[in-house]
Coordinates of C-alpha atoms in Angstrom, one line a residue:
M11 CA -40.5 -5.9 5.3
Q12 CA -41.9 -7.4 2.1
E13 CA -42.4 -5.1 -0.9
N14 CA -44.3 -5.7 -4.1
F15 CA -43.0 -4.5 -7.5
E16 CA -44.8 -4.3 -10.8
L17 CA -42.9 -5.7 -13.8
T18 CA -43.5 -4.4 -17.2
G19 CA -42.4 -5.5 -20.6
I20 CA -42.8 -8.5 -22.9
R21 CA -41.9 -12.2 -22.7
M22 CA -40.2 -13.8 -25.7
D23 CA -39.2 -17.4 -26.5
S24 CA -35.5 -18.3 -26.0
D25 CA -34.9 -18.3 -29.8
F26 CA -35.5 -14.5 -29.8
F27 CA -32.4 -13.8 -27.6
R28 CA -29.7 -14.2 -30.3
F29 CA -28.1 -12.1 -32.9
E30 CA -28.4 -13.0 -36.6
E31 CA -25.0 -12.9 -38.4
R32 CA -24.7 -12.1 -42.1
N33 CA -21.8 -11.3 -44.5
E34 CA -23.7 -8.6 -46.5
F35 CA -25.9 -5.8 -45.4
D36 CA -29.7 -6.4 -45.5
P37 CA -31.9 -3.4 -44.4
E38 CA -34.8 -5.9 -43.9
L39 CA -33.1 -7.4 -40.9
V40 CA -32.7 -3.9 -39.4
M41 CA -36.5 -3.5 -39.9
D42 CA -37.0 -6.7 -38.0
V43 CA -35.2 -5.1 -35.0
L44 CA -37.1 -1.8 -35.4
Q45 CA -40.4 -3.7 -35.4
G46 CA -39.5 -6.0 -32.5
R47 CA -39.3 -9.2 -34.4
R48 CA -35.5 -9.6 -33.8
L49 CA -33.2 -8.8 -30.9
G50 CA -30.2 -7.8 -33.1
V51 CA -28.1 -8.5 -36.2
I52 CA -24.4 -8.5 -37.0
F53 CA -23.2 -7.7 -40.5
R54 CA -19.6 -8.8 -40.9
D55 CA -17.1 -7.7 -43.6
V56 CA -19.4 -5.0 -44.9
I57 CA -17.2 -1.9 -44.4
P58 CA -14.7 -1.2 -47.3
E59 CA -11.1 -1.3 -46.2
D60 CA -10.3 2.2 -47.6
A61 CA -13.2 3.7 -45.5
R62 CA -12.0 1.9 -42.4
K63 CA -8.4 3.2 -42.8
E64 CA -9.4 6.7 -43.6
S65 CA -11.9 6.9 -40.7
V66 CA -9.3 5.7 -38.2
A67 CA -6.7 8.2 -39.6
R68 CA -9.1 11.1 -39.4
F69 CA -10.2 10.1 -35.9
W70 CA -6.7 10.0 -34.3
N71 CA -5.6 13.2 -36.2
S72 CA -8.8 15.2 -35.4
P73 CA -8.4 18.5 -33.4
G74 CA -11.8 17.6 -31.8
L75 CA -10.5 14.4 -30.2
L76 CA -11.1 14.4 -26.4
R77 CA -10.0 12.1 -23.6
R78 CA -12.8 10.8 -21.3
D79 CA -11.3 9.5 -18.1
G80 CA -14.4 8.4 -16.2
E81 CA -15.1 5.8 -18.9
P82 CA -11.6 5.2 -20.4
S83 CA -11.8 6.3 -24.0
Y84 CA -11.0 8.9 -26.6
C85 CA -14.0 10.4 -28.3
I86 CA -15.4 12.8 -30.9
G87 CA -18.9 14.0 -30.5
S88 CA -21.4 14.6 -27.7
Y89 CA -22.9 12.2 -25.1
H90 CA -26.7 12.5 -25.0
W91 CA -26.9 10.9 -21.5
N92 CA -27.3 13.0 -18.3
K93 CA -27.7 16.4 -19.9
S94 CA -30.4 18.9 -20.4
T95 CA -31.6 19.5 -24.0
D96 CA -29.7 22.8 -24.2
E97 CA -26.5 21.4 -22.9
Y98 CA -26.6 18.4 -25.3
L99 CA -27.5 20.5 -28.4
E100 CA -24.9 23.1 -27.6
D101 CA -22.2 20.5 -27.3
S102 CA -23.5 18.7 -30.4
A103 CA -23.1 22.0 -32.4
K104 CA -19.6 22.5 -31.1
T105 CA -18.5 19.0 -32.1
A106 CA -20.4 18.7 -35.4
D107 CA -17.6 19.6 -37.8
A108 CA -15.2 17.2 -36.2
V109 CA -17.8 14.4 -36.2
F110 CA -18.7 14.9 -39.9
D111 CA -15.0 15.1 -40.9
V112 CA -14.6 11.5 -39.6
L113 CA -18.0 10.2 -41.0
D114 CA -17.7 11.7 -44.5
V115 CA -15.0 9.5 -45.9
P116 CA -15.1 7.9 -49.3
N117 CA -17.4 4.9 -49.2
S118 CA -18.6 6.0 -45.8
P119 CA -20.4 3.2 -44.0
W120 CA -22.4 5.8 -42.0
N121 CA -23.7 7.3 -45.3
S122 CA -24.4 4.0 -47.0
F123 CA -26.3 2.6 -44.0
R124 CA -28.5 5.7 -43.8
S125 CA -29.1 5.7 -47.5
A126 CA -30.1 2.0 -47.5
M127 CA -32.4 2.5 -44.5
A128 CA -34.0 5.6 -46.0
E129 CA -34.9 3.7 -49.1
R130 CA -36.4 0.8 -47.1
L131 CA -38.2 3.1 -44.6
A132 CA -39.8 5.0 -47.4
Q133 CA -41.7 1.9 -48.2
N134 CA -43.4 2.3 -44.9
G135 CA -43.9 6.0 -45.3
A136 CA -41.1 6.7 -42.9
D137 CA -37.8 8.6 -43.0
I138 CA -34.5 8.6 -41.2
R139 CA -32.8 11.8 -40.0
I140 CA -30.8 13.3 -37.2
A141 CA -33.1 14.4 -34.3
E142 CA -33.8 18.1 -33.9
N143 CA -35.1 20.6 -31.4
E144 CA -36.2 24.0 -32.5
G145 CA -33.9 23.8 -35.5
D146 CA -30.9 22.6 -33.6
Q147 CA -29.6 19.1 -34.5
A148 CA -28.5 16.3 -32.2
C149 CA -25.0 14.7 -32.5
A150 CA -24.9 12.7 -35.7
A151 CA -22.6 10.1 -34.2
L152 CA -20.5 9.6 -31.1
I153 CA -17.2 8.2 -32.1
R154 CA -15.1 6.5 -29.5
A155 CA -11.8 4.6 -29.0
W156 CA -11.8 2.4 -25.9
D157 CA -8.7 1.5 -23.9
K158 CA -10.3 -0.2 -21.0
E159 CA -10.1 -3.8 -19.8
G160 CA -13.0 -6.1 -19.5
S161 CA -15.3 -8.5 -21.4
F162 CA -16.9 -5.7 -23.6
A163 CA -15.5 -2.6 -25.2
L164 CA -18.7 -1.0 -23.9
D165 CA -20.4 -2.6 -21.0
P166 CA -24.0 -3.8 -21.4
H167 CA -26.5 -1.1 -20.3
E168 CA -30.0 0.2 -20.8
D169 CA -30.6 3.1 -23.2
E170 CA -34.4 3.7 -22.9
A171 CA -34.3 5.6 -19.6
Q172 CA -32.1 8.4 -21.0
C173 CA -34.8 9.1 -23.6
K174 CA -37.2 9.9 -20.8
D175 CA -34.9 12.3 -18.9
P176 CA -37.2 15.1 -17.6
R177 CA -34.4 17.6 -18.3
Q178 CA -35.1 16.9 -22.0
A179 CA -38.9 17.3 -21.9
G180 CA -40.2 18.4 -25.3
F181 CA -37.1 17.1 -27.2
E182 CA -38.4 14.8 -30.0
I183 CA -35.8 12.2 -29.1
Q184 CA -38.0 11.3 -26.2
R185 CA -40.5 9.7 -28.6
A186 CA -38.0 7.0 -29.3
A187 CA -39.2 5.4 -26.0
D188 CA -42.6 4.8 -27.7
H189 CA -41.0 2.5 -30.2
E190 CA -38.3 -0.2 -30.4
I191 CA -34.9 1.5 -29.9
C192 CA -32.3 0.3 -32.3
A193 CA -28.7 1.2 -31.8
V194 CA -26.1 0.9 -34.6
N195 CA -22.4 0.3 -34.0
M196 CA -19.8 0.1 -36.7
C197 CA -16.5 -1.4 -36.0
V198 CA -13.8 0.0 -38.3
E199 CA -10.6 -1.1 -36.5
Q200 CA -9.3 -4.0 -34.4
G201 CA -5.6 -4.0 -33.7
E202 CA -3.3 -6.3 -31.9
G203 CA -4.2 -7.1 -28.3
A204 CA -7.9 -7.4 -28.9
A205 CA -10.0 -10.4 -29.9
W206 CA -13.6 -11.0 -30.9
S207 CA -15.3 -13.5 -28.6
S208 CA -16.9 -15.0 -31.7
G209 CA -13.5 -15.8 -33.1
T210 CA -13.4 -13.3 -36.0
S211 CA -11.9 -9.9 -36.5
A212 CA -14.0 -8.9 -39.5
P213 CA -15.1 -5.3 -39.9
T214 CA -18.6 -5.3 -38.5
T215 CA -21.8 -3.3 -38.4
T216 CA -24.2 -4.2 -35.6
A217 CA -27.8 -3.2 -35.1
G218 CA -29.7 -4.1 -31.9
A219 CA -32.5 -3.2 -29.6
P220 CA -32.0 -1.8 -25.8
W221 CA -29.3 -2.8 -23.4
E222 CA -25.7 -3.3 -24.5
S223 CA -23.4 -1.2 -26.4
S224 CA -26.3 0.9 -27.3
T225 CA -29.7 -0.7 -26.9
R226 CA -31.0 -4.1 -25.8
G227 CA -28.8 -7.1 -26.1
S228 CA -25.0 -7.4 -26.6
P229 CA -24.4 -6.8 -30.3
T230 CA -20.7 -6.4 -30.8
R231 CA -19.5 -8.9 -28.2
R232 CA -15.8 -8.1 -27.9
T233 CA -13.1 -9.4 -25.6
L234 CA -10.6 -6.6 -25.0
L235 CA -7.2 -7.6 -23.7
K236 CA -4.9 -5.3 -21.7
G237 CA -3.7 -2.3 -23.7
S238 CA -6.3 -2.6 -26.4
T239 CA -8.3 0.2 -28.0
S240 CA -11.5 0.3 -29.9
Y241 CA -13.8 3.0 -31.0
T242 CA -17.6 3.1 -31.4
S243 CA -20.1 5.7 -32.3
T244 CA -23.9 5.8 -31.8
S245 CA -26.1 7.9 -34.0
A246 CA -29.0 10.0 -32.7
A247 CA -31.7 9.8 -35.3
A248 CA -35.4 10.2 -35.6
T249 CA -38.0 9.0 -38.1
S250 CA -41.6 9.7 -38.7
T251 CA -42.7 6.3 -37.5
Y252 CA -39.6 4.9 -35.9
S253 CA -37.2 6.8 -33.6
T254 CA -33.8 5.8 -32.5
G255 CA -32.2 7.9 -29.8
A256 CA -28.7 7.9 -28.6
T257 CA -27.1 9.5 -27.3
S258 CA -16.8 14.8 -24.6
T259 CA -9.0 18.8 -23.7
P260 CA -7.8 18.2 -27.0
S261 CA -4.4 16.4 -26.8
T262 CA -2.3 14.2 -28.9
P263 CA -2.9 10.7 -27.3
A264 CA -0.5 7.9 -27.2
R265 CA -2.5 5.6 -29.5
G266 CA -3.1 2.1 -28.2
T267 CA -3.9 -1.1 -30.1
G268 CA -7.2 -2.7 -30.5
R269 CA -10.3 -2.3 -32.6
T270 CA -12.4 0.5 -33.8
C271 CA -16.1 0.7 -34.3
H272 CA -18.5 3.3 -35.5
S273 CA -22.2 3.5 -36.3

């Protein structure tokens, strides 16, 4: 039996489907992603070495570090996906101290990114902040260390649908779906046993729109070899005119090798 389906979306020229690469951070390029002019951008060598090392040390030594077996990884923070608003915000509150302990390192890339974007967004009368619901804050970042095999540390996927989950009706993060969704991933470690498909192991910050490691596209294209580990985090933030939504039994893990990312 033949069925008809309605397709929605936009059609772009082939030049749109690529990621700009730079060696210094430029908030204007992130604005291009937020305003739909660019699929994504990769900033290489922009995270200070001391911040990377301290982030990694705090991550692996954190009492809030959890093992997630269904999607092989260690993580700190709360997943936004597949939860009610109350479940997500309750989990976010429980993990907040552990999350901020990793994020608030000297020369924190998380803080510097947000400061730079706040300054740029202010020119458009906008702001950047962590999403809230009735005074309760979303998870500032989800920090992960991957130890799975495959072509990507985090397989390509679509993020817009989770911002429309009916179990989260009324949560302001759902307004993200009315705008371009931009995910930010910051890679702070790549150890032995992992390789970048682009041929570089530079500490990297990636911003992109939905499907991939956080929203459209495949920002941090990584090739993970057997036994490798990486960690990523995705912020849940909201702004007055742009919204980005994102979306974990303590143990002492046997740490693998690989790379580490955070946003």
